[in-house]
Coordinates of C-alpha atoms in Angstrom, one line a residue:
X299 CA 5.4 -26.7 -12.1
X300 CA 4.1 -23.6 -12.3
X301 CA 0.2 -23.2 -11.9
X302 CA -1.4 -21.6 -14.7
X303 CA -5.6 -20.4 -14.4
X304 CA -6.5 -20.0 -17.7
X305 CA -9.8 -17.3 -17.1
X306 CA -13.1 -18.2 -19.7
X307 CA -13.9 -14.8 -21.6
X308 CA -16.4 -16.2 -23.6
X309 CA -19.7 -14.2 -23.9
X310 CA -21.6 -16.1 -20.9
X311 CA -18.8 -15.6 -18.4
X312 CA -17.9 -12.7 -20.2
X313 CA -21.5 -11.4 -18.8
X314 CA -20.6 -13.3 -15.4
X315 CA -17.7 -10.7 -14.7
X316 CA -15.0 -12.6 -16.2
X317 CA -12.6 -9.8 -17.6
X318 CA -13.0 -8.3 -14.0
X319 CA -11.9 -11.9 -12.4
X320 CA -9.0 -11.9 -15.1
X321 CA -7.4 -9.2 -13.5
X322 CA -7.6 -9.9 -9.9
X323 CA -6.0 -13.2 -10.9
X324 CA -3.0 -11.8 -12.9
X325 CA -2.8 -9.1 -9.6
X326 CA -2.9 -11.7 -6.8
X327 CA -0.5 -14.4 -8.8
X328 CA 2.3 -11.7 -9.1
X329 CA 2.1 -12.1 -5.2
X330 CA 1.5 -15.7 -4.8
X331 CA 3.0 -17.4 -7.8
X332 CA 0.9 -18.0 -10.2
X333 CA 0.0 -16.8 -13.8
X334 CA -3.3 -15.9 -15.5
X335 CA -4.6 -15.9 -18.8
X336 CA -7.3 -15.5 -20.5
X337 CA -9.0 -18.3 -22.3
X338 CA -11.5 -19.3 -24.7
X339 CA -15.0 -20.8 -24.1
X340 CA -14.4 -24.1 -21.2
X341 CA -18.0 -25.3 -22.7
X342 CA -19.2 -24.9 -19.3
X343 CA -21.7 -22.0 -20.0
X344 CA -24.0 -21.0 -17.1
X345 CA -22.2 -21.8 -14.7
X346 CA -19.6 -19.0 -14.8
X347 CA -17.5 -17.3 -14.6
X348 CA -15.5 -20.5 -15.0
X349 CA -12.0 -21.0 -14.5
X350 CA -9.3 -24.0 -16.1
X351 CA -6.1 -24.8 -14.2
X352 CA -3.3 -25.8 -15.9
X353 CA 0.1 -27.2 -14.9
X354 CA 3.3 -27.7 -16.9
X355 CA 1.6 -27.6 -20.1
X356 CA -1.8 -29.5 -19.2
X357 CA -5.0 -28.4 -18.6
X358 CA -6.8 -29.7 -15.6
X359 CA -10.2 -29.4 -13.8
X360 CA -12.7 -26.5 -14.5
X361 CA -13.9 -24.5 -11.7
X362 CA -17.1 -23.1 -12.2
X363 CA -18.5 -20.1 -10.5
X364 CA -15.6 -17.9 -9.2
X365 CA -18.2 -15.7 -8.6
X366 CA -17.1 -13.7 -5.4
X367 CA -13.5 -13.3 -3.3
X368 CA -14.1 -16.0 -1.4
X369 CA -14.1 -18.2 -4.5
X370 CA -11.2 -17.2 -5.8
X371 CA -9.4 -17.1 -2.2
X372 CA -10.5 -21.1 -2.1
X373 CA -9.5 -21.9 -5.8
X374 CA -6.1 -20.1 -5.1
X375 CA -5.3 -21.9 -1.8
X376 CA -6.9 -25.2 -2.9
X377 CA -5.3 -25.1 -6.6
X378 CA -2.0 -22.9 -6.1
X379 CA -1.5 -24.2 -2.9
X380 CA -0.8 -20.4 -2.2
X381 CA -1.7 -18.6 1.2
X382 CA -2.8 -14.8 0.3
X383 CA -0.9 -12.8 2.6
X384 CA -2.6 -10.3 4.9
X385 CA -2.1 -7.1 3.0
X386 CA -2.1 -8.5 -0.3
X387 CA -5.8 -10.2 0.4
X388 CA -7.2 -6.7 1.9
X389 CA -5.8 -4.7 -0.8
X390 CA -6.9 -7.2 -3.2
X391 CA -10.2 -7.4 -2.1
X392 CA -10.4 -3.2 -2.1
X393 CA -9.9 -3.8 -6.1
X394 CA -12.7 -6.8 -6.6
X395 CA -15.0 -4.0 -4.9
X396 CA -13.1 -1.4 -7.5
X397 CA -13.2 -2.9 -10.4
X398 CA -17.2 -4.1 -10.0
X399 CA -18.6 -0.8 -9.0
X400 CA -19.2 -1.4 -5.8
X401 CA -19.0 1.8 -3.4
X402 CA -16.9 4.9 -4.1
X403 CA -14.2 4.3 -6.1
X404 CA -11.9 7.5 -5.1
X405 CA -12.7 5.9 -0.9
X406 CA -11.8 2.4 -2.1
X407 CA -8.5 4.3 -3.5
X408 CA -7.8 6.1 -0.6
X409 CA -8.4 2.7 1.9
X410 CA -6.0 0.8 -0.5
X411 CA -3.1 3.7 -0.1
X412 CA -3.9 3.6 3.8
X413 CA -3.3 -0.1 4.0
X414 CA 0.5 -0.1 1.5
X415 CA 2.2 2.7 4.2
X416 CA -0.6 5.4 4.8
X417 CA -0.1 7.4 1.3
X418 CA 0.5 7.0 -2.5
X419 CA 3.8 8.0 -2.1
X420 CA 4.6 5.8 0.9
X421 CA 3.3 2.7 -1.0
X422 CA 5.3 3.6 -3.9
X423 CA 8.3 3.6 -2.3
X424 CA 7.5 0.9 0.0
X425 CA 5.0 -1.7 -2.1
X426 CA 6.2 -0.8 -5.4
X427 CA 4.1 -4.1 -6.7
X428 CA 1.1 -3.7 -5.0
X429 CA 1.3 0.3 -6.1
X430 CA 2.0 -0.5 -9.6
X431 CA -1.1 -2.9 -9.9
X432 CA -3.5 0.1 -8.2
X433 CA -1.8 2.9 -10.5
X434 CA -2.8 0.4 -13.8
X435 CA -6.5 -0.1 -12.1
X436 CA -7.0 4.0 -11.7
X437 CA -5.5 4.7 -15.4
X438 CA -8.0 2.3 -16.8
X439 CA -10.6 3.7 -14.8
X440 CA -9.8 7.3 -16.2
X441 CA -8.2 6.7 -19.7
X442 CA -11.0 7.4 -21.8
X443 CA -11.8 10.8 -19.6
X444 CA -8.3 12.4 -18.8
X445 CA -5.3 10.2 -21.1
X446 CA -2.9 12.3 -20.3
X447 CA -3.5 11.2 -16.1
X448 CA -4.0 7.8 -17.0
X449 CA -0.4 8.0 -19.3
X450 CA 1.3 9.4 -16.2
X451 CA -0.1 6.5 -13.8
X452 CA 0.9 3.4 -16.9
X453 CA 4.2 5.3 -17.1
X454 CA 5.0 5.6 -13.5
X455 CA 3.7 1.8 -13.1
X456 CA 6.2 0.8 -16.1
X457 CA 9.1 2.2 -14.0
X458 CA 7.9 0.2 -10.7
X459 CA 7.3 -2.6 -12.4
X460 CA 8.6 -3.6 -15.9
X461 CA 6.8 -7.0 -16.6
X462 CA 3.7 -5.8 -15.8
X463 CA 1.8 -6.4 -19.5
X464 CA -1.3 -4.4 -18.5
X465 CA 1.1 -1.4 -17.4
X466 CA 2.4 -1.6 -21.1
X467 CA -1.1 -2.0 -22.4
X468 CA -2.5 0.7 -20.8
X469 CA 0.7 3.0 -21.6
X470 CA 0.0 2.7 -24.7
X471 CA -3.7 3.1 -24.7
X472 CA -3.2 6.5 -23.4
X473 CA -0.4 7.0 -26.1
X474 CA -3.0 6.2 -28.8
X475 CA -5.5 8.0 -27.3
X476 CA -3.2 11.6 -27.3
X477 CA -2.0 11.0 -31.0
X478 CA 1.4 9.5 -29.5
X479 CA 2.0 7.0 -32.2
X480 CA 5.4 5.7 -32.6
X481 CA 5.4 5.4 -28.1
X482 CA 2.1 3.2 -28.5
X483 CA 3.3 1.2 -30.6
X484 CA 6.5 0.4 -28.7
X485 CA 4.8 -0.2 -25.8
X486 CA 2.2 -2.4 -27.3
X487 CA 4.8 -4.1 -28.8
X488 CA 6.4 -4.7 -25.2
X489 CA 3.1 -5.6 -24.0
X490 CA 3.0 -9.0 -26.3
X491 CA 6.3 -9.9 -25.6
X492 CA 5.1 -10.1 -21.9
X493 CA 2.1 -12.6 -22.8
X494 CA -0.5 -9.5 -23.2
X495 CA -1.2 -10.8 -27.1
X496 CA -4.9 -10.1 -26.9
X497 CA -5.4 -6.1 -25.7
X498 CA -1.7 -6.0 -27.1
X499 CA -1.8 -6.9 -30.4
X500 CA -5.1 -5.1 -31.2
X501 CA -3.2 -2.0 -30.3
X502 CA -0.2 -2.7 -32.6
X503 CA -2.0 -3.6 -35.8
X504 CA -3.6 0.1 -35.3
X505 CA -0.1 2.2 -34.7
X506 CA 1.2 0.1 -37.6
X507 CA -1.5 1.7 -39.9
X508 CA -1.0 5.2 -38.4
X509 CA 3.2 4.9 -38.3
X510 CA 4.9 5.2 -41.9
X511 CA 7.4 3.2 -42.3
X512 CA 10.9 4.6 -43.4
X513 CA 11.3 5.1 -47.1
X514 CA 13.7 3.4 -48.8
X515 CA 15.9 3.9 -51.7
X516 CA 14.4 3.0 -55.1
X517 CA 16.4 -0.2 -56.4
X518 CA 18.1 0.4 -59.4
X519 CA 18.3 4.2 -59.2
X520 CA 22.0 4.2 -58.9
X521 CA 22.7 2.3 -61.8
X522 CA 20.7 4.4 -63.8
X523 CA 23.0 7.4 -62.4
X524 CA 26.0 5.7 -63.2
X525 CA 24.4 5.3 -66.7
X526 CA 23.4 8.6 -67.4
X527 CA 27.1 9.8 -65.9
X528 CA 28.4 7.2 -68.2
X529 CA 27.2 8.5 -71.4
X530 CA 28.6 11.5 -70.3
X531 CA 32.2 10.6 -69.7
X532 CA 34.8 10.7 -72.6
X533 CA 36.9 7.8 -73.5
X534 CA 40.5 9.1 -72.2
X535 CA 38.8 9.4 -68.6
X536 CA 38.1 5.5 -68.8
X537 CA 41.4 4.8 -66.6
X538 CA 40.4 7.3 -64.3
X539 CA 36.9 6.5 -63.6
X540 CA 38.5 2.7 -62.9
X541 CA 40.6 3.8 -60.4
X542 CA 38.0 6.2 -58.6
X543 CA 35.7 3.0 -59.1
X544 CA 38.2 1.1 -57.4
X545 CA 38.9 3.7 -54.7
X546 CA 34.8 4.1 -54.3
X547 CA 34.9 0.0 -53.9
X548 CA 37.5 0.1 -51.2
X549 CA 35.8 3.1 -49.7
X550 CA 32.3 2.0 -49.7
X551 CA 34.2 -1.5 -47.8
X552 CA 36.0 0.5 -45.4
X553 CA 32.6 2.2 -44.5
X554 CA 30.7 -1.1 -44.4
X555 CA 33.3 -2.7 -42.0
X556 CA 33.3 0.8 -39.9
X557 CA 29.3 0.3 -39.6
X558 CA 29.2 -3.3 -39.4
X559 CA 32.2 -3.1 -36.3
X560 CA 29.6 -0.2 -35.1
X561 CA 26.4 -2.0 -35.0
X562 CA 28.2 -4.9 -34.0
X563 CA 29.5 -2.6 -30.9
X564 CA 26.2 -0.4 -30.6
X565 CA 24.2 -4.8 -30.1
X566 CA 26.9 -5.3 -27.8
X567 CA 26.3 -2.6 -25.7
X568 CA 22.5 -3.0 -26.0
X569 CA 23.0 -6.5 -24.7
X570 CA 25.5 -5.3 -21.9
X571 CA 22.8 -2.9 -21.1
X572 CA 20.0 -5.4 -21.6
X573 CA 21.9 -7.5 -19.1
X574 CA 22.2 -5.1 -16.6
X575 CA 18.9 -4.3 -17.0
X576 CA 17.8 -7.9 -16.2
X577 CA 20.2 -8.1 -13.4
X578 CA 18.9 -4.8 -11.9
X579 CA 15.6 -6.0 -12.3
X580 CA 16.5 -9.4 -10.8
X581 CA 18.4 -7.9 -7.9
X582 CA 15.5 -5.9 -7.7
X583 CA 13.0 -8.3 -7.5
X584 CA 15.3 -10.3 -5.1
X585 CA 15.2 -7.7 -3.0
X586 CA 11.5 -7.2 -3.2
X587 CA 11.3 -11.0 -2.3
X588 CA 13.6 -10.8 0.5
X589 CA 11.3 -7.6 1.5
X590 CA 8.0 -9.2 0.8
X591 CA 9.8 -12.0 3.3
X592 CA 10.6 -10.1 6.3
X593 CA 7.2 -8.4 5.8
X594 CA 6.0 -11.9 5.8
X595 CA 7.9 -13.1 8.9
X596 CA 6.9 -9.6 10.7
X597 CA 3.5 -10.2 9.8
X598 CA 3.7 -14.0 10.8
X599 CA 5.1 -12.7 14.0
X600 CA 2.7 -10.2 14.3
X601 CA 0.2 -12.2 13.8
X602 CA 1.1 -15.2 16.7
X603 CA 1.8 -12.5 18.7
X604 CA -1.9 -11.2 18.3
X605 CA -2.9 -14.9 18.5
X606 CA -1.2 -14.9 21.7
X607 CA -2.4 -12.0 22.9
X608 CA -6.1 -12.9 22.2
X609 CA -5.8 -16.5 23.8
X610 CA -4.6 -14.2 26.8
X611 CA -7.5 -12.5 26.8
X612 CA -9.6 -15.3 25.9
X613 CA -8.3 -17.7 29.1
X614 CA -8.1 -14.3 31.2
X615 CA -12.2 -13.5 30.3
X616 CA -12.5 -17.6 30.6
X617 CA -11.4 -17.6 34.3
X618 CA -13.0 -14.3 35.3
X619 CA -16.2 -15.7 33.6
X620 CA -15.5 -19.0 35.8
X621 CA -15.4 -17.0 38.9
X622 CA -17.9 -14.7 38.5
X623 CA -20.7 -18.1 37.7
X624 CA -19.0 -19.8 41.0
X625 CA -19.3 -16.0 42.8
X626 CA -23.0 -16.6 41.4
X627 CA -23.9 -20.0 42.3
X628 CA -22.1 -19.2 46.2
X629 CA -24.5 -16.9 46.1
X630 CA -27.5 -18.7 44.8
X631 CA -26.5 -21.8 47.3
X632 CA -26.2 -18.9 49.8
X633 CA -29.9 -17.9 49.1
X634 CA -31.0 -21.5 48.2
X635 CA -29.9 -22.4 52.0
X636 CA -31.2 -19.3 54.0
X637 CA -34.7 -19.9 52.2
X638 CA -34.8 -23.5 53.7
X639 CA -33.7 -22.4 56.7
X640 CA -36.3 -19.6 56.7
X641 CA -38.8 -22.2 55.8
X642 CA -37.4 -25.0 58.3
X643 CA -38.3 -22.5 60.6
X644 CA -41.4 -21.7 59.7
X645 CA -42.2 -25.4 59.5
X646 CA -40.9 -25.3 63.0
X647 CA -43.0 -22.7 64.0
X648 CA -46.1 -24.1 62.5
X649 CA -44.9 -27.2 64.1
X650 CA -44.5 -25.6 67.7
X651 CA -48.1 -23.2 67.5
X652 CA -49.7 -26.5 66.3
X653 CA -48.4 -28.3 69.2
X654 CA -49.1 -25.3 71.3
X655 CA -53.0 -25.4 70.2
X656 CA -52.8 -29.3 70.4
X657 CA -51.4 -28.9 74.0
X658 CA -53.4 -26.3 75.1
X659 CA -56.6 -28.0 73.5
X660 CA -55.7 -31.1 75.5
X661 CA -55.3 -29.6 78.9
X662 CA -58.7 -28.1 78.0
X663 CA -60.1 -31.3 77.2
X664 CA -58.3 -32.7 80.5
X665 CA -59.7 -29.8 82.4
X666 CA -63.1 -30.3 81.0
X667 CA -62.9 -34.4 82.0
X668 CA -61.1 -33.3 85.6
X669 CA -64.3 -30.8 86.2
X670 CA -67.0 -33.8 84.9
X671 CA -65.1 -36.2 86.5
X672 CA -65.2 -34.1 89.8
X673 CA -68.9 -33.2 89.3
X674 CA -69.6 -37.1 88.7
X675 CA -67.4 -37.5 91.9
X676 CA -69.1 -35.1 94.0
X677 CA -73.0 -36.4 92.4
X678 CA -72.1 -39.9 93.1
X679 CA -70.9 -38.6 96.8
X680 CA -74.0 -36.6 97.5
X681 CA -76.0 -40.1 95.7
X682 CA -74.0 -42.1 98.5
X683 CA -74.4 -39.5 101.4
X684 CA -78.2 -39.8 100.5
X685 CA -78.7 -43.4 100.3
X686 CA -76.7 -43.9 103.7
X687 CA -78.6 -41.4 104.9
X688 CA -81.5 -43.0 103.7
X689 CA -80.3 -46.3 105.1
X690 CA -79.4 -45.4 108.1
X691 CA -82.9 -43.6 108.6
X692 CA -84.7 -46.3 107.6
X693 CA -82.8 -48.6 109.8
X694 CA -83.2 -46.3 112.9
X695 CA -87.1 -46.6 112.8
X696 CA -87.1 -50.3 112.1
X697 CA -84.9 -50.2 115.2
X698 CA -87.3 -47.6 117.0
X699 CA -90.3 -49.5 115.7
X700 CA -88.9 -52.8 117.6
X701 CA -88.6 -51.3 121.0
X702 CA -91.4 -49.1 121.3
X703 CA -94.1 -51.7 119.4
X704 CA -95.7 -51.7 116.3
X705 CA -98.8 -49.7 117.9
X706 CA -97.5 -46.8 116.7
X707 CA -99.0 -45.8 113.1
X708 CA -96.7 -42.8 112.7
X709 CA -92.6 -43.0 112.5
X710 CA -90.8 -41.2 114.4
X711 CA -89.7 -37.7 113.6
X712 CA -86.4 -36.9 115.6
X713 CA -86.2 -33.5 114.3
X714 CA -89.5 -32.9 115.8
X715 CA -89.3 -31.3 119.3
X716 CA -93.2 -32.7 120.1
X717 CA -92.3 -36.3 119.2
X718 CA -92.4 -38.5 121.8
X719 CA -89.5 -40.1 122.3
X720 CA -88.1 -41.7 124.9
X721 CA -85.3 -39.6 126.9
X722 CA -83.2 -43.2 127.3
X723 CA -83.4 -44.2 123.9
X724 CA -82.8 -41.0 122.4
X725 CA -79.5 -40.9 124.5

């Protein structure tokens, strides 16, 4: 069945910003299918503002703390099984700022306008819904101040929307407020018959006091006419008055069948109006479904098309992204592997001057041990030329000694011109 949120206005929720949650409620279930109402206290106090739902006559769980949009975007969605549509939820969240004070009222306005076609007039003509509920927020806003505004907005939200209760309540506010009596009091009377019994009966019980009621004739009087007339007549006018009597009878019939067959025509006609009426209003809210539904498939369209779109984008920014960190790492392998080749080769040429200082140390060393080795070479050669010579010295005068005798106490010098040698042996 249809879901009912029956909206605590107890004096703790009250407080909380109930009244204010009431209405965005009654605005956004218009849209989504749903009704609200308000409600006595759901003995869940301090935790409001609280919320009941109810279903085909039977109340359900309590929802405590609808306390901000996003609440009552989850409660509808999760409770209504309602999605808020795109235009309905921005507009809608324009008049939660609205109706709590919360920035400029005349800019929240202006955005709201903006977002039903650009203008009032636009989104009068093209969201007469959505319009209606904005023209009912701005006369409440003003009703107190300027009436007269605030009765032009109500009446001009009547016309868009008939069985809007708080349109009819606040029509006749403004009617009360400029002395307008007998119009308040219809319209508050409208405003019950469309579930607005609270604010709407309020309203009536004070235009009843302030509207007379029609007099009526006092019972009896025309008897006591006839009476008087009566006394007056004279006996030989006794057949006469019968027979005017008689005439007055049929007469008075005659006119009471002529008015009954009137009023009976006159309810017919009402009813034949009434009926086109509702089947105005039904083709007319038939139409502003089938509207609200092609505005709901373009939307839906719009919307995977801008889904599609952004994916686009999205893979498109993915893959550029990809190539840009494998342009990046090609570039960082690129200067990973030139600085290890740079160093390679400065291990290299470390390497090849070390084994340049190594070799050129070792042919030093090598020199060095040739030159020592040659010095040793040429000492122990000039040791051996000396001991031969000192052999074959000493051998010469043991030989010199044995031929000339051992008289001689001096050796032989043979470097020694004076020596005496002996020519033979010396040659």
């Amino acid at each position: 069945g249809k879901k009912k949120f029956l909206v605590c206005t107890s004096t703790d929720c009250s407080g909380k910003g109930s009244a204010a949650l009431l209405r965005d409620l009654e605005d956004l279930g218009a849209s989504c299918g749903f009704e609200a109402q308000a409600s006595t206290c759901l003995n869940h106090c301090g935790k409001g503002p609280n919320v009941q739902v109810s279903s085909d006559g039977k109340n359900g769980n309590v929802i405590e703390k609808v306390a901000d949009f996003k609440a009552i975007e989850k409660l509808i969605k999760s409770e209504a099984g309602a999605e808020i549509k795109k235009t309905v939820k921005a507009v809608a969240e324009i008049k939660y700022d609205f109706r709590r004070g919360k920035g400029d009222k005349p800019t929240h306005l202006e955005k709201a306008w903006k977002l039903l076609g650009g203008s009032e007039e636009k989104a009068v003509a093209q969201e007469p819904l959505q319009a209606s509920q904005l023209l009912v927020m701005r006369a409440r806003e003003v009703v107190g101040s300027n009436p007269k505004s605030a009765l032009a907005d109500a009446t001009k939200a009547v016309e868009m929307c008939a069985t809007s209760g708080q349109a009819w309540v606040l029509k006749a506010t403004a009617c009360e407020k400029l002395n307008q009596f007998e119009e308040a009091l219809k319209a508050a009377e409208k405003a019950i018959e469309l579930g607005e019994v609270r604010d709407g009966t309020g309203i009536q019980r004070r235009m009843k006091q302030k509207v007379p009621d029609k007099p009526k004739e006092p019972e009896g009087k025309e008897a006591k006419d006839k009476d008087k007339k009566g006394s007056k007549e004279k006996p030989g006018d006794k057949d006469n008055k019968k027979a005017e009597e008689a005439k007055a009878k049929a007469d008075k019939e005659k006119a009471e069948a002529e008015a009954k067959k009137k009023e009976e025509e006159k309810k017919k006609k009402q009813e034949a109006a009434k009926k086109k009426k509702e089947a105005e209003a039904k083709k007319k809210a038939e139409e502003e479904a089938a509207k609200q539904a092609a505005e709901a498939e373009a939307a839906r369209k719009k919307q995977e098309e801008e889904e599609a779109e952004r994916k686009r984008k999205e893979e498109e920014e993915a893959r550029e992204r990809a190539e840009r960190e494998m342009r990046e790492q090609e570039r960082l392998k690129k200067l990973e592997e030139e600085k290890q080749r740079e160093e390679q080769e400065r291990e290299a040429k470390k390497k090849r001057e070390a084994e340049e200082v190594a070799r050129k140390a070792e042919e030093e060393r090598q020199e060095r041990l040739r030159r020592e080795e040659a010095l040793r070479k040429q000492k122990e050669e000039e040791a051996r030329r000396a001991a031969e010579r000192r052999a074959y010295e000493e051998s010469f005068q043991g030989r010199m000694e044995a031929l000339f005798g051992c008289c001689r106490s001096q050796p032989i010098d043979f470097n020694d011109k004076d020596s005496e040698v002996p020519t033979k042996v010396v040659q």
